XYZ file of C-alpha atoms in Angstrom:
663
model
C -0.021 -0.025 -0.022
C 1.593 3.205 -1.158
C 0.131 5.197 1.754
C 1.720 2.919 4.304
C 5.358 2.607 5.275
C 6.853 -0.431 7.069
C 9.537 -0.546 9.655
C 10.751 -4.152 9.194
C 12.880 -4.270 12.351
C 13.609 -1.783 15.127
C 14.153 -1.681 18.877
C 12.428 0.031 21.822
C 14.080 0.350 25.212
C 12.475 -0.537 28.494
C 13.237 1.345 31.700
C 15.685 -1.385 32.830
C 17.617 -1.023 29.508
C 16.275 -4.281 27.910
C 15.579 -3.767 24.201
C 12.462 -5.337 22.648
C 12.281 -5.908 18.957
C 9.302 -4.649 16.910
C 7.889 -4.396 13.443
C 5.550 -1.580 12.452
C 3.236 -0.327 9.797
C 1.971 3.319 9.755
C 0.883 6.093 7.400
C 3.789 7.578 5.499
C 3.062 11.016 6.949
C 2.687 9.827 10.593
C 5.790 11.691 11.642
C 4.116 15.019 10.792
C 0.517 13.909 11.349
C 0.592 11.647 14.422
C -1.886 8.804 14.669
C -3.137 6.371 17.379
C -1.015 3.249 17.900
C -2.333 -0.296 18.067
C -0.081 -2.821 19.966
C 0.089 -6.591 19.668
C 2.544 -8.045 22.172
C 3.494 -11.681 21.628
C 6.206 -14.351 21.958
C 5.671 -15.708 18.487
C 8.479 -14.123 16.504
C 7.490 -11.138 14.298
C 9.633 -12.057 11.300
C 8.934 -15.796 10.864
C 6.142 -16.585 13.255
C 3.046 -14.380 12.906
C 4.309 -12.740 9.757
C 1.608 -14.112 7.418
C -1.350 -12.854 9.476
C 0.451 -9.600 10.272
C 1.047 -8.820 6.623
C -2.561 -9.516 5.793
C -4.067 -7.390 8.559
C -1.698 -4.713 9.810
C -0.926 -2.758 6.607
C -4.562 -2.511 5.802
C -5.345 -1.248 9.281
C -2.524 1.260 9.056
C -4.049 2.619 5.827
C -7.031 3.771 7.907
C -4.769 6.045 9.924
C -3.148 3.885 12.596
C 0.295 2.828 13.628
C 0.268 -0.963 14.024
C 3.108 -2.192 16.179
C 3.966 -5.852 16.606
C 6.357 -6.362 19.541
C 8.122 -9.635 20.594
C 8.148 -10.475 24.268
C 11.345 -10.343 26.305
C 13.526 -13.325 25.496
C 11.603 -14.196 22.266
C 12.612 -13.608 18.685
C 15.113 -10.808 18.538
C 14.035 -9.240 21.870
C 16.634 -9.162 24.621
C 16.351 -10.699 28.120
C 15.018 -14.070 29.209
C 11.493 -15.552 29.009
C 10.005 -16.730 32.304
C 6.436 -18.120 31.925
C 3.074 -17.323 30.395
C 1.809 -13.832 31.509
C 4.522 -13.344 34.074
C 4.538 -10.188 36.151
C 7.567 -9.106 34.146
C 5.641 -9.605 30.844
C 2.781 -7.477 32.026
C 5.045 -4.744 33.320
C 6.885 -4.762 30.016
C 3.630 -4.325 28.205
C 2.682 -1.457 30.365
C 6.100 0.178 29.689
C 5.757 -0.507 25.901
C 2.474 1.383 25.879
C 4.107 4.319 27.662
C 6.943 4.261 25.079
C 4.576 4.155 22.139
C 2.535 7.135 23.451
C 5.716 9.247 23.534
C 6.778 8.606 19.869
C 6.531 11.484 17.423
C 4.318 9.396 15.094
C 1.819 8.579 17.886
C -0.853 11.057 18.960
C -0.774 9.685 22.570
C -3.690 7.252 22.190
C -2.964 3.564 22.202
C -5.126 0.467 21.655
C -4.146 -3.169 22.239
C -5.238 -6.129 20.241
C -4.493 -9.848 20.300
C -5.617 -13.382 19.768
C -4.897 -16.160 22.234
C -1.708 -15.062 24.046
C -2.166 -11.503 22.806
C -5.823 -11.553 23.744
C -4.886 -12.755 27.339
C -2.250 -10.054 27.919
C -4.455 -7.384 26.334
C -6.975 -8.017 29.159
C -4.269 -8.355 31.840
C -2.461 -5.159 30.823
C -5.751 -3.258 30.602
C -6.331 -4.197 34.267
C -3.036 -2.336 35.081
C -4.511 0.890 33.591
C -1.647 2.349 31.552
C -2.827 5.975 31.075
C -2.350 5.953 27.262
C -4.336 2.666 26.734
C -7.855 3.729 25.685
C -9.440 0.454 24.344
C -8.713 -3.160 23.569
C -9.907 -5.978 21.272
C -9.343 -9.403 22.830
C -9.896 -12.529 20.764
C -9.919 -16.270 21.680
C -8.729 -15.435 25.207
C -9.817 -16.030 28.837
C -10.579 -14.070 31.938
C -9.971 -17.168 34.099
C -6.720 -19.108 33.463
C -7.862 -22.152 35.365
C -11.435 -22.370 34.083
C -10.778 -21.728 30.361
C -7.367 -22.373 29.033
C -5.348 -25.463 27.709
C -4.446 -26.554 31.319
C -7.656 -27.742 32.954
C -11.316 -28.113 32.130
C -13.740 -28.566 35.014
C -10.719 -29.388 37.137
C -9.642 -32.263 34.816
C -6.044 -32.253 33.633
C -5.849 -31.660 29.847
C -3.367 -33.369 27.554
C -2.787 -30.000 25.983
C -0.471 -29.156 28.883
C 2.187 -31.357 27.389
C 1.233 -30.611 23.778
C 1.518 -26.882 24.280
C 4.672 -27.096 26.313
C 6.308 -28.985 23.507
C 4.782 -26.884 20.694
C 5.667 -23.591 22.360
C 9.254 -24.742 22.950
C 9.744 -25.475 19.286
C 7.700 -22.628 17.837
C 8.889 -19.780 20.107
C 11.096 -20.557 23.098
C 14.057 -22.482 21.590
C 14.439 -20.834 18.174
C 17.465 -18.578 17.794
C 17.482 -14.816 17.076
C 18.261 -13.923 13.473
C 21.974 -12.913 12.948
C 20.902 -10.582 10.201
C 19.036 -8.559 12.861
C 21.139 -8.943 16.005
C 24.652 -9.477 14.528
C 27.416 -11.808 15.615
C 26.213 -12.135 19.154
C 23.222 -14.229 17.993
C 24.687 -17.545 19.114
C 25.676 -16.395 22.609
C 22.177 -14.862 23.042
C 20.658 -18.190 21.912
C 22.795 -20.334 24.216
C 22.069 -18.037 27.145
C 18.304 -18.432 26.461
C 18.565 -22.248 26.190
C 20.507 -22.556 29.430
C 17.912 -20.505 31.311
C 14.833 -21.798 29.575
C 12.040 -22.933 31.933
C 10.417 -26.340 31.492
C 6.849 -25.039 31.269
C 5.092 -28.357 31.715
C 6.302 -28.520 35.375
C 4.366 -25.552 36.888
C 1.373 -26.139 34.733
C 0.915 -29.724 35.836
C 2.077 -29.191 39.411
C -0.515 -26.465 40.161
C -3.608 -28.648 40.053
C -5.993 -26.302 41.889
C -7.092 -22.741 41.301
C -4.363 -21.310 43.460
C -2.442 -18.007 43.227
C -0.483 -19.327 40.230
C -3.681 -19.316 38.160
C -5.302 -16.353 39.766
C -2.422 -14.235 38.572
C -3.455 -12.959 35.120
C -7.093 -13.940 35.667
C -8.966 -10.675 35.332
C -12.133 -12.314 36.753
C -10.525 -11.852 40.159
C -11.578 -8.184 39.886
C -13.391 -7.098 36.696
C -13.612 -3.597 38.037
C -9.886 -3.043 37.408
C -10.647 -2.880 33.666
C -11.796 0.711 33.044
C -11.589 0.978 29.221
C -13.816 -0.321 26.431
C -13.405 -4.004 25.576
C -14.415 -5.815 22.334
C -14.410 -9.610 22.868
C -14.281 -11.884 19.817
C -14.442 -15.654 19.641
C -15.508 -18.734 17.581
C -17.818 -21.598 18.225
C -15.013 -24.100 17.121
C -12.605 -22.580 19.639
C -12.222 -23.638 23.260
C -12.066 -19.997 24.565
C -15.624 -19.104 23.571
C -16.952 -18.837 27.053
C -14.953 -15.652 27.667
C -17.073 -13.510 25.388
C -20.094 -14.252 27.601
C -18.376 -13.923 30.959
C -16.835 -10.544 29.938
C -20.204 -9.200 28.725
C -21.823 -10.450 31.901
C -19.323 -8.805 34.341
C -17.608 -5.841 32.799
C -19.113 -2.472 33.589
C -17.316 -0.525 30.854
C -18.429 -0.053 27.191
C -18.232 -3.587 25.790
C -19.113 -5.625 22.708
C -19.092 -9.295 21.818
C -18.873 -11.220 18.567
C -18.753 -14.941 17.930
C -18.531 -16.626 14.550
C -18.366 -20.214 13.489
C -14.536 -20.052 13.606
C -11.619 -21.937 15.013
C -8.661 -20.316 16.855
C -7.936 -17.643 14.163
C -8.537 -14.067 13.303
C -11.974 -13.778 11.662
C -10.572 -12.671 8.284
C -8.479 -15.846 7.944
C -10.469 -18.176 10.035
C -12.364 -21.341 9.151
C -15.018 -22.591 8.920
C -16.532 -19.931 6.655
C -18.148 -17.450 6.511
C -15.185 -15.255 7.249
C -15.688 -11.566 8.074
C -13.919 -8.276 7.219
C -12.155 -8.107 10.594
C -10.161 -4.935 9.575
C -13.338 -3.005 8.771
C -15.006 -4.018 12.085
C -11.871 -3.352 14.237
C -11.327 0.019 12.599
C -14.865 1.029 13.604
C -13.948 0.123 17.212
C -10.691 2.010 17.069
C -12.242 5.100 15.430
C -14.786 5.318 18.207
C -12.385 4.951 21.162
C -8.988 6.125 19.855
C -10.172 8.923 17.496
C -13.433 9.818 19.364
C -15.465 9.508 16.165
C -19.126 9.083 17.097
C -19.883 6.266 14.593
C -22.598 4.512 16.635
C -20.751 1.313 17.342
C -21.312 1.729 21.027
C -25.092 2.014 20.642
C -25.409 -1.249 18.557
C -26.486 -4.504 20.080
C -24.055 -5.722 22.674
C -23.657 -9.167 21.209
C -23.694 -10.509 17.670
C -23.232 -14.267 17.033
C -23.541 -16.868 14.312
C -26.533 -19.195 14.960
C -25.331 -22.435 13.388
C -27.647 -24.793 11.560
C -27.461 -28.536 11.904
C -24.624 -30.336 10.098
C -23.545 -33.922 9.792
C -20.362 -34.755 11.757
C -17.077 -34.026 10.032
C -13.504 -33.528 11.147
C -13.144 -30.455 8.979
C -15.710 -27.998 7.745
C -15.154 -25.536 4.951
C -18.358 -23.703 5.730
C -20.997 -23.876 8.481
C -24.548 -22.942 7.428
C -26.302 -20.463 9.697
C -27.304 -16.839 10.215
C -26.012 -13.824 12.136
C -28.167 -12.721 14.952
C -27.890 -10.151 17.763
C -28.840 -9.638 21.407
C -29.252 -6.240 22.963
C -27.367 -7.300 26.080
C -25.946 -10.393 27.658
C -27.403 -12.149 29.558
C -30.208 -11.686 27.028
C -33.745 -10.810 27.913
C -34.804 -12.998 24.919
C -33.517 -16.220 26.322
C -36.044 -18.873 27.266
C -35.236 -22.135 29.078
C -36.298 -25.674 28.464
C -35.531 -28.462 30.973
C -35.347 -32.091 30.078
C -35.443 -34.740 32.803
C -33.439 -37.864 32.525
C -35.432 -41.143 32.501
C -34.717 -44.686 31.514
C -32.420 -43.823 28.584
C -34.777 -41.136 27.456
C -35.301 -37.380 27.982
C -38.685 -36.143 29.189
C -40.176 -32.717 29.776
C -41.577 -33.820 33.106
C -39.806 -35.758 35.890
C -40.322 -39.558 35.933
C -39.394 -42.165 38.518
C -36.569 -44.215 37.104
C -34.100 -46.878 38.321
C -30.429 -45.901 39.029
C -27.979 -46.403 36.160
C -24.309 -47.374 36.501
C -21.703 -45.535 34.400
C -18.221 -46.955 33.949
C -16.713 -46.114 30.590
C -13.805 -47.719 28.725
C -10.787 -45.415 28.946
C -10.611 -44.857 25.210
C -14.008 -43.070 25.095
C -13.134 -39.734 23.509
C -11.111 -40.790 20.536
C -13.567 -38.882 18.347
C -13.567 -35.794 20.458
C -11.241 -33.772 18.157
C -8.673 -31.336 19.455
C -9.311 -29.000 22.353
C -8.049 -25.909 20.474
C -9.089 -26.167 16.826
C -6.850 -24.126 14.517
C -3.418 -24.719 16.063
C -2.607 -27.803 13.935
C -3.647 -28.367 10.311
C -6.527 -30.697 9.651
C -8.832 -33.276 11.147
C -9.274 -31.231 14.294
C -13.035 -31.176 14.845
C -15.083 -33.875 16.548
C -16.145 -36.787 14.359
C -19.255 -38.959 14.369
C -20.025 -39.609 18.066
C -21.402 -43.167 17.730
C -18.162 -44.811 18.752
C -17.852 -42.627 21.881
C -21.556 -43.061 22.597
C -21.041 -46.858 22.638
C -18.889 -46.459 25.748
C -21.310 -43.955 27.414
C -24.776 -43.964 28.863
C -27.047 -42.056 26.449
C -30.426 -40.378 26.926
C -32.344 -38.951 24.000
C -35.691 -37.405 23.061
C -38.145 -38.761 20.614
C -38.028 -37.091 17.186
C -38.434 -33.380 17.767
C -41.734 -31.845 16.722
C -40.190 -28.307 16.615
C -36.665 -27.107 16.139
C -34.515 -26.368 19.225
C -32.578 -23.113 18.736
C -29.942 -23.487 21.454
C -28.087 -20.298 22.352
C -26.109 -19.908 25.539
C -24.734 -22.190 28.195
C -26.364 -25.526 28.915
C -26.456 -26.578 32.556
C -26.655 -30.153 33.804
C -27.855 -30.994 37.307
C -27.154 -34.696 38.146
C -27.755 -36.704 41.233
C -25.025 -39.369 41.558
C -22.761 -41.324 43.817
C -19.297 -42.777 43.228
C -17.702 -46.063 44.138
C -14.434 -44.238 44.882
C -13.210 -40.999 46.505
C -13.046 -39.239 43.168
C -14.194 -39.585 39.539
C -14.658 -37.648 36.300
C -17.987 -36.844 34.783
C -18.221 -35.941 31.066
C -21.418 -34.761 29.449
C -21.881 -34.302 25.660
C -24.902 -32.746 23.953
C -25.472 -34.229 20.459
C -27.671 -33.858 17.423
C -28.945 -37.249 16.174
C -29.667 -37.102 12.493
C -32.430 -39.160 10.773
C -29.611 -41.079 8.924
C -28.112 -42.128 12.247
C -25.109 -39.794 12.224
C -24.384 -38.022 15.522
C -22.893 -34.540 15.712
C -21.416 -33.221 19.007
C -22.950 -29.867 19.737
C -21.097 -29.006 22.987
C -19.666 -30.692 26.047
C -18.605 -30.180 29.676
C -16.353 -31.956 32.114
C -16.083 -32.065 35.862
C -13.485 -33.534 38.240
C -15.978 -34.484 41.017
C -13.560 -33.551 43.744
C -13.927 -30.012 42.388
C -17.746 -30.041 42.508
C -17.846 -27.172 45.064
C -14.528 -25.373 44.368
C -11.605 -25.519 41.996
C -9.508 -23.951 44.719
C -10.323 -26.345 47.618
C -11.118 -29.885 46.285
C -12.988 -32.298 48.546
C -12.954 -36.039 48.129
C -16.237 -37.898 47.643
C -17.676 -40.142 50.309
C -18.124 -43.397 48.381
C -21.728 -44.391 47.700
C -23.088 -41.079 49.051
C -25.418 -39.323 46.620
C -24.469 -35.780 45.638
C -26.255 -33.173 43.581
C -23.753 -32.061 40.966
C -23.887 -29.075 38.541
C -21.878 -29.132 35.289
C -21.634 -26.111 33.053
C -21.057 -26.926 29.410
C -19.293 -24.763 26.739
C -21.564 -21.907 25.421
C -22.959 -22.746 21.977
C -25.474 -21.537 19.358
C -26.875 -24.423 17.298
C -30.326 -25.307 15.855
C -31.400 -28.928 16.150
C -34.010 -29.260 13.433
C -37.536 -30.766 13.634
C -37.369 -34.506 13.001
C -33.879 -34.864 14.664
C -33.281 -36.048 18.273
C -31.483 -34.396 21.121
C -29.006 -36.826 22.844
C -27.149 -36.537 26.078
C -24.096 -38.848 26.418
C -22.537 -39.364 29.810
C -19.167 -40.975 30.420
C -16.419 -41.289 33.044
C -13.517 -41.019 30.615
C -12.610 -38.715 27.710
C -9.202 -39.674 26.342
C -7.143 -38.108 24.874
C -8.679 -34.752 25.765
C -8.213 -35.285 29.405
C -6.031 -37.538 31.598
C -7.784 -40.404 33.374
C -8.879 -39.843 36.965
C -6.661 -41.144 39.774
C -9.548 -43.532 40.626
C -11.226 -45.855 38.161
C -14.660 -45.043 39.586
C -18.074 -46.343 38.755
C -20.791 -43.704 38.991
C -24.349 -44.438 39.975
C -26.643 -41.913 38.378
C -30.102 -41.252 39.791
C -32.115 -40.137 36.717
C -35.169 -39.251 38.807
C -33.279 -36.297 40.256
C -31.226 -35.431 37.141
C -31.933 -32.864 34.447
C -30.421 -30.676 31.784
C -31.539 -27.108 31.072
C -31.214 -25.661 27.506
C -31.120 -21.889 26.853
C -33.180 -21.171 23.651
C -33.313 -18.158 21.334
C -36.651 -18.236 19.487
C -36.479 -14.491 18.757
C -33.410 -14.664 16.484
C -33.093 -10.972 15.714
C -31.092 -10.723 12.510
C -28.110 -8.328 12.185
C -26.579 -6.838 9.075
C -23.533 -5.316 10.934
C -21.160 -8.189 10.103
C -18.996 -7.026 7.099
C -18.298 -9.927 4.682
C -14.719 -10.735 3.583
C -14.093 -11.818 0.034
C -10.560 -10.574 -0.598
C -7.718 -12.965 -1.508
C -5.180 -13.623 1.241
C -1.678 -12.479 0.302
C 1.599 -12.216 2.164
C 5.278 -11.557 1.203
C 6.408 -15.180 1.031
C 5.647 -18.613 -0.339
C 4.851 -22.169 0.764
C 7.856 -24.062 -0.669
C 6.659 -27.563 0.304
C 3.023 -28.510 0.991
C 1.615 -29.057 4.483
C 0.202 -32.460 5.371
C -1.807 -34.015 8.185
C -2.392 -37.669 9.080
C -4.602 -39.262 11.732
C -4.775 -42.960 12.444
C -6.403 -45.004 15.198
C -4.698 -48.354 15.852
C -5.702 -51.283 18.061
C -2.985 -53.637 19.180
C -4.798 -56.993 19.522
C -1.997 -58.514 21.609
C -1.751 -55.842 24.257
C -5.274 -54.387 23.829
C -3.830 -50.841 23.794
C -5.516 -48.254 21.566
C -3.336 -45.577 19.965
C -4.305 -42.380 18.227
C -1.339 -41.367 15.971
C -1.284 -37.967 14.455
C 1.280 -36.313 12.151
C 1.335 -32.603 11.200
C 3.878 -31.331 8.683
C 3.523 -27.620 8.308
C 5.719 -27.703 5.187
C 8.514 -25.286 4.342
C 7.524 -21.661 4.434
C 9.729 -18.983 2.935
C 9.509 -15.357 4.175
C 10.654 -12.573 1.891
C 10.813 -10.109 4.774
C 13.642 -12.020 6.465
C 14.884 -14.109 3.467
C 14.551 -17.152 5.708
C 12.649 -20.392 5.734
C 11.124 -22.508 8.453
C 10.017 -26.202 8.346
C 8.141 -27.664 11.277
C 6.583 -31.054 11.989
C 4.957 -32.767 14.953
C 4.478 -36.548 15.406
C 2.309 -37.732 18.278
C 1.152 -40.980 19.818
C -1.674 -41.010 22.404
C -2.211 -44.493 23.781
C -4.339 -46.150 26.452
C -5.737 -49.545 27.393
C -9.567 -49.445 27.581
C -9.514 -51.105 30.984
C -6.386 -49.533 32.522
C -6.376 -45.767 33.326
C -2.685 -45.984 34.308
C -1.680 -47.150 30.807
C -2.215 -43.660 29.470
C 0.762 -42.242 27.495
C 1.306 -39.076 25.524
C 4.464 -39.272 23.327
C 5.172 -36.229 21.186
C 8.152 -35.484 18.975
C 8.862 -32.157 17.228
C 11.400 -31.123 14.658
C 12.137 -27.652 13.307
C 14.604 -26.404 10.680
C 15.120 -22.693 10.297
C 17.593 -20.455 8.430
C 19.010 -19.498 5.026
C 22.091 -20.289 3.012
C 25.127 -20.291 5.300
C 23.080 -20.245 8.503
C 20.896 -23.159 9.591
C 19.571 -24.090 12.935
C 17.707 -27.184 13.973
C 15.604 -28.214 16.987
C 14.557 -31.660 18.056
C 12.468 -32.528 21.096
C 10.627 -35.448 22.603
C 8.131 -35.305 25.469
C 6.692 -38.400 27.081
C 4.060 -38.268 29.868
C 2.681 -41.269 31.824
C 0.906 -41.817 35.135
C -0.023 -44.149 37.944
C -2.456 -43.750 40.842
C -0.112 -41.388 42.723
C 1.993 -39.438 40.201
C 2.523 -38.099 36.719
C 5.868 -38.891 35.093
C 7.429 -36.635 32.430
C 10.558 -37.459 30.444
C 11.816 -35.057 27.880
C 14.900 -34.111 25.940
C 15.851 -31.050 23.860
C 18.565 -30.968 21.216
C 19.522 -27.875 19.156
C 21.896 -27.650 16.260
C 23.699 -25.023 14.218
C 24.727 -26.101 10.706
C 24.169 -29.742 11.792
C 26.510 -29.453 14.829
C 24.890 -30.085 18.221
C 25.289 -26.938 20.397
C 22.881 -27.694 23.289
C 21.336 -30.807 24.914
C 19.140 -31.169 28.017
C 17.016 -33.915 29.580
C 14.201 -33.602 32.064
C 12.766 -36.317 34.333
C 9.888 -35.021 36.493
C 7.652 -36.766 39.080
C 4.581 -34.750 39.879
C 2.269 -35.808 42.659
C -1.451 -36.087 41.829
C -3.743 -33.913 44.019
C -7.382 -34.967 43.586
C -6.851 -35.139 39.798
């Protein structure tokens, strides 16, 4: 864009003298006509990490009269210093100081916004709660306000496999890759080795902190929503595991706020899937114009929430498009929501309670193989949940007769179950499904609960065996229409591998259907909205995909040992970036295995390989992470190896034993 200039690489200095690397796009005349600045603050390497999405979105935003600044965190990419952990106090202070620095630049008019997806969405909320004077508004996407409730670590108090997956992925994608010698000079190797020698093993604190203690409260803005005093736009996707946050922010913030949820995975809405995509730049510029330029464009008087009400689809591991329609709510919680309660009966769902005999639930440990990935959009393909009939076979199911009218579900489903356990703890997994006339079963939403966390994630309490408890389970928010002629199904299980680790006890649950129900939020009003700008432009960036990407997914059953293994392989191909004249190749090979009758046979084995560089400078990373368990402990074995021009420059092994604590 002729009206936009790019600063490919530059430094800003923090008060302690540490220099952070940044890339920027701004109007060519910004030095004489200052503009507001928009910050994205990430660990993901500005030149060969987020470069594709940055080059699609940031120059176009800058053309509307903004300086878009993409800064790498301390100890990441070309930024100086050492990385500590997700959302450390140092990271948040650095973000505060970066905003102060931006506001003082000659090309900035003193007004700053902050934007981000995932990590950047997290720290946008967290830094907003620190109230930097120049920060006037944020857009947070696919993020959370509660790091224990809604992240890749725990779900309902159950330990997620994504702890190990993300620790490995982040190590290879951001932590362990070297700075670029073209940008930092001859000291690149000493900087790299210093980082490697001081690099934290992130899986340890994540898995060790098994309750909602101070470790997780730090950075969880739900601890005090009133600390956020600036306007917040929260965006999410129904295929993403962070979608609850849009609703909790709208429910609790007292500042100007707006929410938007599409059918999308963990991506910006202009490059997300499934379709329809939206013109994210056009929508975000409206938000920035209102709060950074004080243009009264009416965005703050529009409906508080807009979301995509999805229509019924047959199960599929990948969707190119989800049929549906955009609707709006004036506020959230919505005055338009109606509630319908179904009562569990003898394998059926009734609209009135009915006396029924108790039902025992004890699932094979490999129930969940068709659950899909927790965070859709991080890998490549085959990430969404498949046909649920295999998982249903290992669950207890309850379903309606064929529906006489459609069920337009919109909001958070709540389950209230009366049950007892044969052991001091157990896991309860609930799935809501759409049963098609052809027999196919689509998962609509789900929820998990570690029963020791039934009253508190901070203070777990063991169960008294065979004592009946009344349990509430909150499922992921969703918007989905089950059509007339289909059936609503509830599937209940005690295992959900490989999404979550097996419970420390192999418990049998006794469900009392007579005192158990599930409540659906319905939106029969379905107020249409025309405020969602469509996006039809071709995606372009300054680079090329030199080798194609590839995904494989295989389920194997060893008939000698009885062990079931889910094997996945993701080859991201070789990407070449013109901006840095470098290329990156990245692949992940994972084996997730378990015996259907043995919870302590669970094993997560993940191997990663990265090659990065250019002619005359090549670096390589290899890592393997293995996690297993028994009744008392989790066991982690890992090794890291890094190379420069095929010569090993760093090796490290880890052997961790982490005690289980009601998990």
